[in-house]
Short mmCIF file of C-alpha atoms in Angstrom, two decimals:
data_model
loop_
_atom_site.label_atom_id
_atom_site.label_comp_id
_atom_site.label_asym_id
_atom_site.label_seq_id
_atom_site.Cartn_x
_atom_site.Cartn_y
_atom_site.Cartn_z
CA UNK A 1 49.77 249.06 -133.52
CA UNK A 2 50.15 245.49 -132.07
CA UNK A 3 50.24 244.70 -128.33
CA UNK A 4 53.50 243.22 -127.52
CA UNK A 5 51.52 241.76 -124.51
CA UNK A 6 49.01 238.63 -124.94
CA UNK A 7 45.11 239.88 -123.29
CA UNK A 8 45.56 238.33 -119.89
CA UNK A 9 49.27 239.69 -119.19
CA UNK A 10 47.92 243.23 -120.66
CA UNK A 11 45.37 242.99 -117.86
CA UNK A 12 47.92 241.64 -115.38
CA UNK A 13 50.03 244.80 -116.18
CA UNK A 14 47.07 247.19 -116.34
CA UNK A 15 46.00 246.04 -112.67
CA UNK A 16 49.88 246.23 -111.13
CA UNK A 17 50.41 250.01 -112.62
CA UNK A 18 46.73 250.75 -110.80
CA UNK A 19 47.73 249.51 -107.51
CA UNK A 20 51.13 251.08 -108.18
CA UNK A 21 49.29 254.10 -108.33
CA UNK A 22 46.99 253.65 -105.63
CA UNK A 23 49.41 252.63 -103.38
CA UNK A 24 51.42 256.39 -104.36
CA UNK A 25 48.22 258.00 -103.69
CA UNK A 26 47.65 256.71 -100.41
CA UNK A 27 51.18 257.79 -99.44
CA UNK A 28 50.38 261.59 -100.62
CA UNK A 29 47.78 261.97 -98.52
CA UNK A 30 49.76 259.89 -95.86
CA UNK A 31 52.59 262.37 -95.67
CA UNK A 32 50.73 265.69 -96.72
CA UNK A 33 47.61 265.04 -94.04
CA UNK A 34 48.00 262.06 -91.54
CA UNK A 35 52.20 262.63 -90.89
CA UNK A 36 52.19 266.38 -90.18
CA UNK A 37 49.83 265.59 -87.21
CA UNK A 38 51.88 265.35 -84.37
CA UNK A 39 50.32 263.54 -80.76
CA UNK A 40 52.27 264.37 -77.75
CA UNK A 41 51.42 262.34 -75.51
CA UNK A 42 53.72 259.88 -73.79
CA UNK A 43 52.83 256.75 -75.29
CA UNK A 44 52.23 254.03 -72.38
CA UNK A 45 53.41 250.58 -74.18
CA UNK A 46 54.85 249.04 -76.94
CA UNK A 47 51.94 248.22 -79.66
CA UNK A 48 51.87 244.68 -80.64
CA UNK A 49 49.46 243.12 -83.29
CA UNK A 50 48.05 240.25 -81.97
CA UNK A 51 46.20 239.29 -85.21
CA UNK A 52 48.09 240.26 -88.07
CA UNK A 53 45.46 240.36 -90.98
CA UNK A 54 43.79 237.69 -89.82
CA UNK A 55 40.35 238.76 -91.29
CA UNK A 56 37.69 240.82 -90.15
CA UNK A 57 38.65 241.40 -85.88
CA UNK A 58 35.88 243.55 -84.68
CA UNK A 59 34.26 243.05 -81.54
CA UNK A 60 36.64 241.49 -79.83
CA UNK A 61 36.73 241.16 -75.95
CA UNK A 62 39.65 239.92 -73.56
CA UNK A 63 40.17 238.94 -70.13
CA UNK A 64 43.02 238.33 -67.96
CA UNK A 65 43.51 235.39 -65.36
CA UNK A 66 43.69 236.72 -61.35
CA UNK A 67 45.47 233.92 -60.48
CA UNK A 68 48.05 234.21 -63.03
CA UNK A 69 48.11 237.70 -64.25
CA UNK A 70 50.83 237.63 -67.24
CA UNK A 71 48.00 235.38 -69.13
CA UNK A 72 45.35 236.84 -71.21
CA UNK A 73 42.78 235.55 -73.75
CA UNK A 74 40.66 236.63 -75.94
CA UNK A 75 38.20 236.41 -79.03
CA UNK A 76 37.26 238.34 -82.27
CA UNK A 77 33.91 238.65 -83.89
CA UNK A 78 35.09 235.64 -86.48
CA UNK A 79 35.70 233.58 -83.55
CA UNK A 80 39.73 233.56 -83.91
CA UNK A 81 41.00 232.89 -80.16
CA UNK A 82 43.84 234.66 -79.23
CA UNK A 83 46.24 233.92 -75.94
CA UNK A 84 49.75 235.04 -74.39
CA UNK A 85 51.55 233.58 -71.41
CA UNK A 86 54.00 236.77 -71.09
CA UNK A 87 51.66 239.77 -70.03
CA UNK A 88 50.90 240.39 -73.86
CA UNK A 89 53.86 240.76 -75.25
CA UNK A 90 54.19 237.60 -78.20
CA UNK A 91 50.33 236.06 -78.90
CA UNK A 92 49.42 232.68 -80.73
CA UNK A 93 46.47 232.13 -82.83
CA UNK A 94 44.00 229.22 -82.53
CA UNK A 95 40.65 228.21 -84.02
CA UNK A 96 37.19 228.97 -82.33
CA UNK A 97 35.08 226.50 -80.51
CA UNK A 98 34.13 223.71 -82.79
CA UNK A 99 29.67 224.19 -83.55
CA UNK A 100 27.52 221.05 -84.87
CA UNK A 101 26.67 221.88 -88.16
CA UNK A 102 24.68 223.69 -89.66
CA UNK A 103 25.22 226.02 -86.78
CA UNK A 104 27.89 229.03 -87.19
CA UNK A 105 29.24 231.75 -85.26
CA UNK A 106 27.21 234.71 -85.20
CA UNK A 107 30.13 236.86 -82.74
CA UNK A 108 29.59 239.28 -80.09
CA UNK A 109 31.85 237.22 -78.17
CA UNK A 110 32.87 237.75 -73.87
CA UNK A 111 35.84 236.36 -72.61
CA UNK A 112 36.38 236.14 -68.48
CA UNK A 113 38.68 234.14 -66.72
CA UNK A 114 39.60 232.58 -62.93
CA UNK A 115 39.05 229.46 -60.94
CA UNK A 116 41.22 227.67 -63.30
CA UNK A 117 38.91 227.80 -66.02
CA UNK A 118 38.37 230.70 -69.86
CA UNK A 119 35.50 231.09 -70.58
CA UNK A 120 33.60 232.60 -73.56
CA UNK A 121 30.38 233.31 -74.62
CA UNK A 122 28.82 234.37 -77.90
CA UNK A 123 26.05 234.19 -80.37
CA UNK A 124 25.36 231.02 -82.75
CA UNK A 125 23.05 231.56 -86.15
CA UNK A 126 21.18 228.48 -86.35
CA UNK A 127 21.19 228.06 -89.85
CA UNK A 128 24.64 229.15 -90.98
CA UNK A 129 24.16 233.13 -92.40
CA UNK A 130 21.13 233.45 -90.29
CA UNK A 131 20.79 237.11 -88.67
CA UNK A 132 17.24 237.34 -87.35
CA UNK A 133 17.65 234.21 -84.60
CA UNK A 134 20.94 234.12 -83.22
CA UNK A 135 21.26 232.41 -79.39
CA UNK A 136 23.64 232.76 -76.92
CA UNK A 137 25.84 229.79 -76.08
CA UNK A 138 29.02 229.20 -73.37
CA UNK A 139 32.25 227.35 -73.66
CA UNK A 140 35.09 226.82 -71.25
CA UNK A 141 38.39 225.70 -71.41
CA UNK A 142 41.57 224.66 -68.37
CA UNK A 143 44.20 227.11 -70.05
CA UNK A 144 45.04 228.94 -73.13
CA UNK A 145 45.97 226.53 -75.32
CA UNK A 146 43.39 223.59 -74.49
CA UNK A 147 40.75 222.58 -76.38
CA UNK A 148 37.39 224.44 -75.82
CA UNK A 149 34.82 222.14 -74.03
CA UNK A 150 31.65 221.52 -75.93
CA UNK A 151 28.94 224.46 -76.17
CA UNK A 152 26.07 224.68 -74.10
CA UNK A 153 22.98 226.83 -75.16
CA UNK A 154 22.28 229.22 -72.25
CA UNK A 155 18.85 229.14 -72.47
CA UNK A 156 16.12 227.97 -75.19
CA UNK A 157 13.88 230.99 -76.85
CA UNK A 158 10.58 232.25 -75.61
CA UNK A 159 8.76 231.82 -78.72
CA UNK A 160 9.26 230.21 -82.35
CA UNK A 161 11.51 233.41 -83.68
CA UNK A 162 13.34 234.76 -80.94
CA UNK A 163 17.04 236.16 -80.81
CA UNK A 164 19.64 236.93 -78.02
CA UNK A 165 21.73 239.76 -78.88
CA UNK A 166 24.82 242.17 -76.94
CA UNK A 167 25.94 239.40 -74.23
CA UNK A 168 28.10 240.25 -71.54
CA UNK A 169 29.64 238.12 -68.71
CA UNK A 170 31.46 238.27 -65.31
CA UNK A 171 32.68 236.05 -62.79
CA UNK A 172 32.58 236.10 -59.26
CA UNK A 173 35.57 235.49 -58.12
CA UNK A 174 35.23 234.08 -54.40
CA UNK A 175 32.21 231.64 -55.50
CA UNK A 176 33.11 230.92 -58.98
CA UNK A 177 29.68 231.87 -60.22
CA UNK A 178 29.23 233.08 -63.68
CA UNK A 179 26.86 235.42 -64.87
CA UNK A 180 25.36 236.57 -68.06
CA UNK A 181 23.29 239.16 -69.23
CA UNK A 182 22.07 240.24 -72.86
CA UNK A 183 18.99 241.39 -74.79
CA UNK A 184 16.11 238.77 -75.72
CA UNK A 185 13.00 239.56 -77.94
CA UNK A 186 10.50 238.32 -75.84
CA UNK A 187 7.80 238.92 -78.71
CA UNK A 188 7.74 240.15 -82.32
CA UNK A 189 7.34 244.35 -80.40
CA UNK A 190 9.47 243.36 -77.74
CA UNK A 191 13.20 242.85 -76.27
CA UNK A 192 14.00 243.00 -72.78
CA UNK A 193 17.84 243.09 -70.70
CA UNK A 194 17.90 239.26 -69.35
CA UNK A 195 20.28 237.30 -67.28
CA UNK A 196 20.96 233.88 -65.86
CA UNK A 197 23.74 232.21 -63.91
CA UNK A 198 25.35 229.38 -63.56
CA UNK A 199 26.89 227.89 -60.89
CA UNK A 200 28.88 224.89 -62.41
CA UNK A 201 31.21 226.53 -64.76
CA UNK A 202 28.52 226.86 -67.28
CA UNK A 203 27.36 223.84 -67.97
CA UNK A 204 24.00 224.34 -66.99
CA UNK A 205 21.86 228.07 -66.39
CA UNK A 206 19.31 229.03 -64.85
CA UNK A 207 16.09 230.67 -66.01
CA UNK A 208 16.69 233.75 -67.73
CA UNK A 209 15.09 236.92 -65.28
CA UNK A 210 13.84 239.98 -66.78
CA UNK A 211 16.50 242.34 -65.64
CA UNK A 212 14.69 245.85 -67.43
CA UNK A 213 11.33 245.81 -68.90
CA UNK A 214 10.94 246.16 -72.54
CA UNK A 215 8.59 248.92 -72.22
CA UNK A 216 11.69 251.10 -71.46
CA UNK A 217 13.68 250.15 -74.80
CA UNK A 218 17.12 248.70 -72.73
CA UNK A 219 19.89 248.11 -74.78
CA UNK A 220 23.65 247.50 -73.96
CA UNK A 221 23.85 245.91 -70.62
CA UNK A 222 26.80 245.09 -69.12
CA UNK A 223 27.71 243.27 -65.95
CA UNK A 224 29.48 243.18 -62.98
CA UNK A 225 29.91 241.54 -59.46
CA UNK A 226 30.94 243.51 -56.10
CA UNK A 227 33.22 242.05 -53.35
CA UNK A 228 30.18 240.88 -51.52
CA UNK A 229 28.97 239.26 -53.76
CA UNK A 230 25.98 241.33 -55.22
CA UNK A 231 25.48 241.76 -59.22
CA UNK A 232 25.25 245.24 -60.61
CA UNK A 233 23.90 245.14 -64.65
CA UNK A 234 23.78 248.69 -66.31
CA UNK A 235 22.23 249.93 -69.96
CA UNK A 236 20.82 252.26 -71.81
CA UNK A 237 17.57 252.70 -71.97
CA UNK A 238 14.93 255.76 -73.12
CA UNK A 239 13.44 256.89 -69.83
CA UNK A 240 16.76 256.63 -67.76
CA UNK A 241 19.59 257.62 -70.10
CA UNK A 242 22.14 255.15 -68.03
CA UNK A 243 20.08 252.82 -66.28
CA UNK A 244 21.53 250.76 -63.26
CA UNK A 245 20.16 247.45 -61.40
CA UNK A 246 21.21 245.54 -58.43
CA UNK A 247 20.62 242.01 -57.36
CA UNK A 248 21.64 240.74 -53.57
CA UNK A 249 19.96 237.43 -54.29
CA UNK A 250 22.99 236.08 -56.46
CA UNK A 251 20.73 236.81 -59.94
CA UNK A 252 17.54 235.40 -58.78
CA UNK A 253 16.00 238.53 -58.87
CA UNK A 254 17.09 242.36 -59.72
CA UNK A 255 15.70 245.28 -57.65
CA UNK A 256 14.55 248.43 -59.89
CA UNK A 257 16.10 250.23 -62.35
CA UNK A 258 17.36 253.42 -61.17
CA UNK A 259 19.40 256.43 -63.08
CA UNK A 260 22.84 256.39 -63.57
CA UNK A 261 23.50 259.34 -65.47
CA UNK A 262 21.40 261.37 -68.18
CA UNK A 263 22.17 260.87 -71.82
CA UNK A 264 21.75 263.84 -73.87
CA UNK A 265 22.79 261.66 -76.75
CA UNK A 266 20.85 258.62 -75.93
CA UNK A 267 20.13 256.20 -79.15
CA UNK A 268 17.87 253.67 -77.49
CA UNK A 269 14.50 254.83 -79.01
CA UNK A 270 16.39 254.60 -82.53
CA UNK A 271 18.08 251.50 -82.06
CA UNK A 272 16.58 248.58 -84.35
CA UNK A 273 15.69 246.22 -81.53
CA UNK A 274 12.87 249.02 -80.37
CA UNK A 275 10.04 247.52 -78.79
CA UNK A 276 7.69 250.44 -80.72
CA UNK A 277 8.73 249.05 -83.95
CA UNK A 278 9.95 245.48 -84.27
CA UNK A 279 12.56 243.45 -82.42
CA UNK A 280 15.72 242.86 -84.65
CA UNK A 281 18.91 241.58 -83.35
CA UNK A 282 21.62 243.96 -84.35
CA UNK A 283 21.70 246.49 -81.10
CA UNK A 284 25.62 246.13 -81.09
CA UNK A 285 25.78 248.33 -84.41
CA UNK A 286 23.14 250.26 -84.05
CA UNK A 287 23.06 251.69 -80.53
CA UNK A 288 26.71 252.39 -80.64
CA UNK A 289 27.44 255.36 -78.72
CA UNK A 290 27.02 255.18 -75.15
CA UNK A 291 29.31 252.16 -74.72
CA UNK A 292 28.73 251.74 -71.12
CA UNK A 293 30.94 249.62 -68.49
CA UNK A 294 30.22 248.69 -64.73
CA UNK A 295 32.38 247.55 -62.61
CA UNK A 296 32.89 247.80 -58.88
CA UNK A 297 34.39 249.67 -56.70
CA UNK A 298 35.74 249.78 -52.97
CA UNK A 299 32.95 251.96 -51.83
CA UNK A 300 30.00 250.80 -54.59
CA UNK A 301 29.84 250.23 -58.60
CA UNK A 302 30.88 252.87 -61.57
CA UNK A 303 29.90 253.12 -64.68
CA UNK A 304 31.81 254.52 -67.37
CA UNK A 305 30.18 255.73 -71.16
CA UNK A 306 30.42 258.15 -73.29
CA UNK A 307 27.88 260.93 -74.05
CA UNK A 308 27.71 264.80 -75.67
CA UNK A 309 29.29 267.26 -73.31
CA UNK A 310 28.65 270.82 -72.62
CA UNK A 311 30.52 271.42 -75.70
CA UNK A 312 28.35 269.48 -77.88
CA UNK A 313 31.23 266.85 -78.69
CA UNK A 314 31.95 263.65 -77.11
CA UNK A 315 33.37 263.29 -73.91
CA UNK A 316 33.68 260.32 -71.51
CA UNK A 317 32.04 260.36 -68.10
CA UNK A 318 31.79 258.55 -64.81
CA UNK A 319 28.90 258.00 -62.71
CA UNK A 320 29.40 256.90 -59.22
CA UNK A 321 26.88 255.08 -57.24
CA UNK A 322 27.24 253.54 -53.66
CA UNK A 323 26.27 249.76 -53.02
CA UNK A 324 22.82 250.87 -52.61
CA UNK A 325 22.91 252.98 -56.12
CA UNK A 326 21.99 256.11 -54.40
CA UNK A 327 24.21 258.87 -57.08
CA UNK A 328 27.48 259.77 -55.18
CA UNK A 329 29.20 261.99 -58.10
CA UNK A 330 29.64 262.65 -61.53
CA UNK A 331 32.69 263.28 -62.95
CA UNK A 332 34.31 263.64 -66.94
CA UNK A 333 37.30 261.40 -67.53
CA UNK A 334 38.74 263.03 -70.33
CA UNK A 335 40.73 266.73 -69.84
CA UNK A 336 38.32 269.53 -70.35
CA UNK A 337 38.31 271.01 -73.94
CA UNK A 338 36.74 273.87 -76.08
CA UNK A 339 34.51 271.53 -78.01
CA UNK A 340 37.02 270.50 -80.75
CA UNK A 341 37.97 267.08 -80.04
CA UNK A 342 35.75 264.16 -79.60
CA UNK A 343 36.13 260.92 -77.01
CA UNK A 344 34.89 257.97 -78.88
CA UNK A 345 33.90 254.39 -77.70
CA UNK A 346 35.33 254.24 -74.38
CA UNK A 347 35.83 251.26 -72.20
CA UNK A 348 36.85 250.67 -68.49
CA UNK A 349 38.20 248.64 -65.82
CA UNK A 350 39.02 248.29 -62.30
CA UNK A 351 42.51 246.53 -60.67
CA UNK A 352 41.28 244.24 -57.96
CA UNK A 353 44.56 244.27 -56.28
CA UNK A 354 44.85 248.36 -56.44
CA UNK A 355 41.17 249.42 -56.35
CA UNK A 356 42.68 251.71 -59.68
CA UNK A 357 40.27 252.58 -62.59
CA UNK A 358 41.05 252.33 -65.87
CA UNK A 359 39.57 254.23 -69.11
CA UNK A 360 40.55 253.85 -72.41
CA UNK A 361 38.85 255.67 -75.62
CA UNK A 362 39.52 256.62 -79.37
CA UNK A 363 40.25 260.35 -78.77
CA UNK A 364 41.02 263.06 -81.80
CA UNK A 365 43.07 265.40 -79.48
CA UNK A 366 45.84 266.63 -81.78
CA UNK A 367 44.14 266.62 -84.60
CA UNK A 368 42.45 269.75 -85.34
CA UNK A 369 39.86 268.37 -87.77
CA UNK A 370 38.71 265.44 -85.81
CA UNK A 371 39.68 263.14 -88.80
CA UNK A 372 42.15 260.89 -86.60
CA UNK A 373 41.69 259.14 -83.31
CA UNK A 374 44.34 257.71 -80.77
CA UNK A 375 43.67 255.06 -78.80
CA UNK A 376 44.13 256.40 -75.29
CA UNK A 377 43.86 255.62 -70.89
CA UNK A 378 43.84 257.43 -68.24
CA UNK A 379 43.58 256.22 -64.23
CA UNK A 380 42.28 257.66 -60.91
CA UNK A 381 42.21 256.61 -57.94
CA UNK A 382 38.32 257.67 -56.58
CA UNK A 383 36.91 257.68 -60.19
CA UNK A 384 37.09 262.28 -59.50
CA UNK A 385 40.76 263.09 -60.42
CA UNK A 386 42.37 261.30 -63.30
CA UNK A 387 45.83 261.31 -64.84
CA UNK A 388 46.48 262.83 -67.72
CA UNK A 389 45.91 260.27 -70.73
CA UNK A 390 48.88 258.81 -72.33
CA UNK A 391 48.46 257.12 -76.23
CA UNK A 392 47.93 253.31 -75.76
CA UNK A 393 48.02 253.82 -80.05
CA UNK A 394 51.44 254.72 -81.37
CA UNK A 395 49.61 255.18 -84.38
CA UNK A 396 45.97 256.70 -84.88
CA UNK A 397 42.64 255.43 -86.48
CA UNK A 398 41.02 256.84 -89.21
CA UNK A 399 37.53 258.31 -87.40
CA UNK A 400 35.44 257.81 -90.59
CA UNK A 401 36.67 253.79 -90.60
CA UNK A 402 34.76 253.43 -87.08
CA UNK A 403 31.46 254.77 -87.90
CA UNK A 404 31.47 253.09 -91.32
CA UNK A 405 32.03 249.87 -90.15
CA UNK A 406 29.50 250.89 -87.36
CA UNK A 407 26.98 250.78 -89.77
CA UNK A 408 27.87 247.45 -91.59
CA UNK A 409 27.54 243.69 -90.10
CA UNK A 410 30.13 244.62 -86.70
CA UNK A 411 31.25 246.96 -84.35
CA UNK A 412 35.19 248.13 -83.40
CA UNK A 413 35.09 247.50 -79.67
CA UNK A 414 37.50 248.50 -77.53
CA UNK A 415 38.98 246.41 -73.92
CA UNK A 416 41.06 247.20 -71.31
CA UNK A 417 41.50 244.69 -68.05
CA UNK A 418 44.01 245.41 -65.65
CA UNK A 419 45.79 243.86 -62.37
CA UNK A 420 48.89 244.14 -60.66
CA UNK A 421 49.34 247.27 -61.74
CA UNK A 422 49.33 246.96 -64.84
CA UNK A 423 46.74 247.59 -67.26
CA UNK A 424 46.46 246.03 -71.00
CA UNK A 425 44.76 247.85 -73.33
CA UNK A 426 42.92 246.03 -76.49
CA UNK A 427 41.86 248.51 -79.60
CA UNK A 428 41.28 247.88 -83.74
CA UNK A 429 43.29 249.63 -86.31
CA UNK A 430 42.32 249.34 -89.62
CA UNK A 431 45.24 249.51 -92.38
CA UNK A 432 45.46 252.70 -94.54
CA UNK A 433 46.52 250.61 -97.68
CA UNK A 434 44.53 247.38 -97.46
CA UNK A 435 41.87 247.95 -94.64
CA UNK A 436 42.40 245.22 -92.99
CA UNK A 437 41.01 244.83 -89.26
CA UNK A 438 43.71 244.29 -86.73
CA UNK A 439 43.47 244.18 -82.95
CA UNK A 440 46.57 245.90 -80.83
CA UNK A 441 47.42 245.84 -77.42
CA UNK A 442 49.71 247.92 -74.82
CA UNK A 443 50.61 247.22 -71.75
CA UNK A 444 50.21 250.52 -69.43
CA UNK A 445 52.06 250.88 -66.20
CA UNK A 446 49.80 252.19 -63.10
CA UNK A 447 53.05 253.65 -61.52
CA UNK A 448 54.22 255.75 -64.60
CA UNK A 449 50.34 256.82 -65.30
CA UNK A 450 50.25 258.57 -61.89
CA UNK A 451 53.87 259.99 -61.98
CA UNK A 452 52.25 262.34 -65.22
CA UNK A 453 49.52 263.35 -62.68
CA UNK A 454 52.24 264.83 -60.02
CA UNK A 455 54.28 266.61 -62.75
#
């Protein structure tokens, strides 16, 4: 029998009634698996997208200005930047920094903000599509919707093939310093935790100091600067588990490493920037675990990651440390369970007008297969007792999308800054039906948090 349809409108047909029907299967499993699981948690905000399908949104990081609190900024791994003048609730969209060709945006990118002045820093691939010598540049901009200011390379390589790789960045406040710190391949069997300051809004750095050796395979550092102005940069590493480091000199020099907290989980001999093996710069996907954040605190520095409990699942810890890093407690974040849930890729932050801490992690409570995660906080007071955690996500994240993607080209980082009392919670959802990558936010009240914690 004849088609009553020409070829191409056959086809055209054909490929409608297949996403007809893939759109009814999704729905099925939707309503007979994912909508019977109920979360009851309070939820702490209204969830707004803040990039709406605007392409791949992973790694993103966001900061919010001291001085003017209801604005926030931030950046995705495809260099998008993102801003709101209203405490997060509406957000506007504007391109990246401009590069010189042929350089591109490589991602990883660290937003921090105060003294008038966003910054962000991230990694540029020389050659467009390059992924074995990716450097770490700066930018800076007045206010949210300026123009970014020209890059500045932070520092040139150590040898002809060299990478940067897993920046962070922090501000001191009172002096306006900025700080940087990040993983360099110091030869082809070796990568060592770095940093450098700067002292004129980034336009010039100084020498990059070997923060932890690369004989102890660091990975992850992250950064942070205490009231009196020392810096505090924490990792992973293989000897230490969670490794801690503390300059008084303003970065010219770090004292030694010391032990945060053990890792019974710890991927840094496994991660493929190893010194044993050969240095490649792609730490961010493949020591994905741990997650660790520093920050400090009234009486000394925190760090909050994630490691296996004494259940054998996930669970989120914190590790404090007076200003000397001499251990002052240890203490899990998340509620205590039977070993059925898991606390996934947790982030942190303190309120530097409340002294409150803030965590916020993909958690599967509710969910008795451990198939969906909900973005969720909690807060404390001394970093011991913390309120029972409240959904930042309305709406949960498959668990299988964030360890696939962990594997591929990015990672689904997670943010939360807070101040005022208020904390703002950044997380990525990825779309059941097209799987796109979108970043949310919530705003969570300090106040109502802590009212759940006297109930």
């Amino acid at each position: 029998m004849a088609s009553y349809f020409p070829q191409g409108k056959r086809l055209l047909v054909e490929g409608a009634v297949i996403a007809v029907l893939i759109a009814v299967g999704v729905f099925l499993i939707y309503h007979f698996t994912v909508h019977t699981i109920r979360n009851t948690r309070p939820l702490g905000g209204v969830n707004v997208n803040i990039t709406r399908g605007d392409g791949g949104e992973s790694e993103a990081s966001f900061a919010i200005d001291p001085a003017r609190p209801q604005v926030l900024f931030g950046a995705s791994n495809q260099l998008f930047a993102y801003g709101s003048t209203n405490g997060g609730r509406t957000w506007h969209s504007q391109e990246g920094p401009t590069l010189r060709e042929p350089a591109c945006p490589h991602g990883e990118p660290q937003a921090a903000a105060g003294r008038a002045a966003e910054y962000l820093a991230f990694l540029v691939a020389p050659p467009c599509g390059d992924l074995l010598t990716p450097y770490l540049v700066v930018t800076s901009r007045p206010y949210t919707s300026a123009r970014w200011a020209p890059v500045t390379r932070v520092a040139p390589r150590l040898w002809q093939y060299g990478f940067d790789d897993a920046p962070a960045i922090a501000l001191d406040g009172r002096s306006g310093r900025l700080y940087l710190s990040w993983t360099r391949s110091l030869s082809a069997k070796a990568a060592a935790v770095v940093s450098s300051t700067s002292s004129d809004g980034g336009r010039t750095w100084s020498r990059p100091v070997v923060v932890a050796a690369a004989a102890d395979e660091p990975h992850l550092s992250t950064i942070a600067v205490g009231q009196g102005g020392d810096v505090y940069i924490a990792g992973i590493d293989t000897p230490h588990g969670v490794w801690i480091a503390r300059s008084t000199d303003r970065g010219k020099t770090f004292g030694a490493v010391h032990t945060a907290g053990p890792l019974r989980a710890n991927p840094s001999s496994n991660c493929a920037g190893r010194a044993t093996f050969k240095s490649l710069a792609n730490e961010e996907t493949t020591c994905i675990g741990p997650d660790p954040t520093v920050f400090a605190t009234k009486n000394g520095v925190a760090v909050v990651y994630d490691d296996v409990g004494a259940n054998r699942t996930p669970d989120v810890f914190l590790t404090a440390l007076d200003r000397g890093l001499r251990p002052l407690f240890r203490a899990q974040v998340n509620p205590p369970d039977r070993g059925k849930t898991q606390q996934l890729l947790p982030s942190a932050a303190v309120d530097p007008s409340t002294g409150t801490l803030w965590a916020c992690w993909y958690d599967t409570t509710f969910d008795p297969n451990a198939h969906r995660a909900w973005f969720s906080c909690s807060a404390s007071h001394d970093g011991r007792t913390w309120t029972p955690p409240e959904r930042a996500a309305a709406a949960p994240t498959k668990v299988a999308d964030l360890f696939t993607d962990l594997q591929g080209s990015t990672g689904l980082s997670t943010t939360v800054v807070a101040d005022r009392g208020i904390a703002h919670a950044f997380w990525i959802n990825i779309g059941e039906v097209d799987f796109a990558q979108d970043i949310y936010t919530a705003a969570l009240s300090e106040r109502a948090a802590f009212l759940t914690l006297r109930r």
